[in-house]
Short mmCIF file of C-alpha atoms in Angstrom, two decimals:
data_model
loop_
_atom_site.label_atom_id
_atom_site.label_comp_id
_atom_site.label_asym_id
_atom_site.label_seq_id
_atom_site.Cartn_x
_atom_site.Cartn_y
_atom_site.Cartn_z
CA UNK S 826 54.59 71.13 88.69
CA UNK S 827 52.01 71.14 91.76
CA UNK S 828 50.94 67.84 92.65
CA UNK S 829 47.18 66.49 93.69
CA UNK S 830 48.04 67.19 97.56
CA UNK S 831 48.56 70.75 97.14
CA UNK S 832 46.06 71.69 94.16
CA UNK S 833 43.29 70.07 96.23
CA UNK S 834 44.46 71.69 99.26
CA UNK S 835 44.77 75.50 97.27
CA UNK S 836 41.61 74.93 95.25
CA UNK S 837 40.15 73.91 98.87
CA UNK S 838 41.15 76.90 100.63
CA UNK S 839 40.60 78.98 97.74
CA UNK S 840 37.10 78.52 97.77
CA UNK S 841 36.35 78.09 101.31
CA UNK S 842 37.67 81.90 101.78
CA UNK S 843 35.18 82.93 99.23
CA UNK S 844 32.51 81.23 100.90
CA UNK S 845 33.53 82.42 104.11
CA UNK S 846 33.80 85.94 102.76
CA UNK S 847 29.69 85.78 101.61
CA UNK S 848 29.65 86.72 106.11
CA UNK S 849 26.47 83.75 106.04
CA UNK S 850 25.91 82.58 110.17
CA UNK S 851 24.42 79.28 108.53
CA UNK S 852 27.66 78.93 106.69
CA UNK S 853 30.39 79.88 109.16
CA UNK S 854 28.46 78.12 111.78
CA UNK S 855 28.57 74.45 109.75
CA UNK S 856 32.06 75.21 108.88
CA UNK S 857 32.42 75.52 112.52
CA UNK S 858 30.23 72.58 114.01
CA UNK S 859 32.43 70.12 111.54
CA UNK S 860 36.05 71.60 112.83
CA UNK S 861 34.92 71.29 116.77
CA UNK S 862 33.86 68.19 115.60
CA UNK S 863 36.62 66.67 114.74
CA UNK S 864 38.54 68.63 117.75
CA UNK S 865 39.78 65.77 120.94
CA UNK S 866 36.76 64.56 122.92
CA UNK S 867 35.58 60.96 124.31
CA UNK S 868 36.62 59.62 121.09
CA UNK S 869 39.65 60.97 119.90
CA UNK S 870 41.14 62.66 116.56
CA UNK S 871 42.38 59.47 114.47
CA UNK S 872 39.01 57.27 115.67
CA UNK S 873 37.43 60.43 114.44
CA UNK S 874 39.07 61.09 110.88
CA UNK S 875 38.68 57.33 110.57
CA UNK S 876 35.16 56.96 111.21
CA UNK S 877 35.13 60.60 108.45
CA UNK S 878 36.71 58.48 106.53
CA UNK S 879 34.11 55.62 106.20
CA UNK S 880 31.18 57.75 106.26
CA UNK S 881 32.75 60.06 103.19
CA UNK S 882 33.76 57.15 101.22
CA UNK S 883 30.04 55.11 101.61
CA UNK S 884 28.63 58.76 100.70
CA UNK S 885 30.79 58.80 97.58
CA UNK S 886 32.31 62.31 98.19
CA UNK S 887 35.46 62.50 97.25
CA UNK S 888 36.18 65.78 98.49
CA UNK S 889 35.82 64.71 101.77
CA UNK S 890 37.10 61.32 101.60
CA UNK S 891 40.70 63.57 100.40
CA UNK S 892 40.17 65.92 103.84
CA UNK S 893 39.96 62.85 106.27
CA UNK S 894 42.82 60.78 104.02
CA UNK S 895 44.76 63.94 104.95
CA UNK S 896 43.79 64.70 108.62
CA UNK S 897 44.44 61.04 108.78
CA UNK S 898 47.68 61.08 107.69
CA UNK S 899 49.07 64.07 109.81
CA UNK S 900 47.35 62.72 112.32
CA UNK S 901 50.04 60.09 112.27
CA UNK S 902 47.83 56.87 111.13
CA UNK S 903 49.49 54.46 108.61
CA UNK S 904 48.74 53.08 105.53
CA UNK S 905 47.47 49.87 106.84
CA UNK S 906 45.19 51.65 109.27
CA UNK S 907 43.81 53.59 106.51
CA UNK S 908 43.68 50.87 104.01
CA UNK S 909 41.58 48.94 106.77
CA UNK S 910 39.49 51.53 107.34
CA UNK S 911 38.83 52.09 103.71
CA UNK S 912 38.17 48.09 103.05
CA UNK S 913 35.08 48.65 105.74
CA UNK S 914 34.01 51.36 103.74
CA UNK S 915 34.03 49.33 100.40
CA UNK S 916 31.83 46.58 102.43
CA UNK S 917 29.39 48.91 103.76
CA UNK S 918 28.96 51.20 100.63
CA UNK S 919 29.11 48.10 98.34
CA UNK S 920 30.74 47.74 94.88
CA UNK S 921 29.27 51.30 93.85
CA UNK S 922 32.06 52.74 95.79
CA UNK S 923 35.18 51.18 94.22
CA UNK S 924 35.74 53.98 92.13
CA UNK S 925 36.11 56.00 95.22
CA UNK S 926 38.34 53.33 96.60
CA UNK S 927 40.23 53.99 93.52
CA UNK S 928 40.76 57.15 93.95
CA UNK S 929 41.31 57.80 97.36
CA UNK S 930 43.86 54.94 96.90
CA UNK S 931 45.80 57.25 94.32
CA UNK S 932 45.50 60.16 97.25
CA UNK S 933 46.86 58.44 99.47
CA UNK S 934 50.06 57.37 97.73
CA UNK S 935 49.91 61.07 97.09
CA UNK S 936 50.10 62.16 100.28
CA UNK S 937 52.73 59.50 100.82
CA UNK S 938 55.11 60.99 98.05
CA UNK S 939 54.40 64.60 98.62
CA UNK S 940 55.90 64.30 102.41
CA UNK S 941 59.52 62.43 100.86
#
């Protein structure tokens, strides 16, 4: 049976080839600006997929809050870093964004049980 991690993850990559494949220089280029921006800098990776992190859960994407609980975890960060960062999130997007919470929660434990 494939589990969340890796049917988000084939379903991700999956269509991201497609779009790819359409050869659009808008496309390829935004699929470019966010990997380079995620890439080392002043402010490095986990600050980074953290601060992802908060910004996709107060915009209530759930495809991207997945990506950044991901990134997040191989970047090394631990469940109470994460579960920090996602409590600012709750405060900042407000009430509306416990469902998120919710589910990003569930990916997380996800992610946990998919690396035992």
């Amino acid at each position: 049976m494939i589990n969340k991690v890796d049917e988000f993850n084939a379903y991700r990559q999956q269509m991201n080839d497609k779009i790819l494949g359409e050869n659009n220089k808008v496309l390829k280029r935004i699929f470019n600006l966010d990997t380079n921006a995620f890439t080392e800098g002043a402010v490095d990776k986990k600050t980074k997929e953290l601060l992802g992190l908060v910004a996709s859960l107060v915009l209530r994407c759930d495809d991207c809050v997945k990506y950044h609980l991901e990134s997040s975890y191989k970047e090394g960060l631990t469940r109470e870093q994460v579960m920090e960062t996602l409590s600012i999130g709750t405060l900042i997007g407000g009430t509306i964004v416990i469902p998120h919470l919710r589910r990003a929660h569930e990916y997380w434990e996800a992610l946990e049980n998919a690396k035992e």
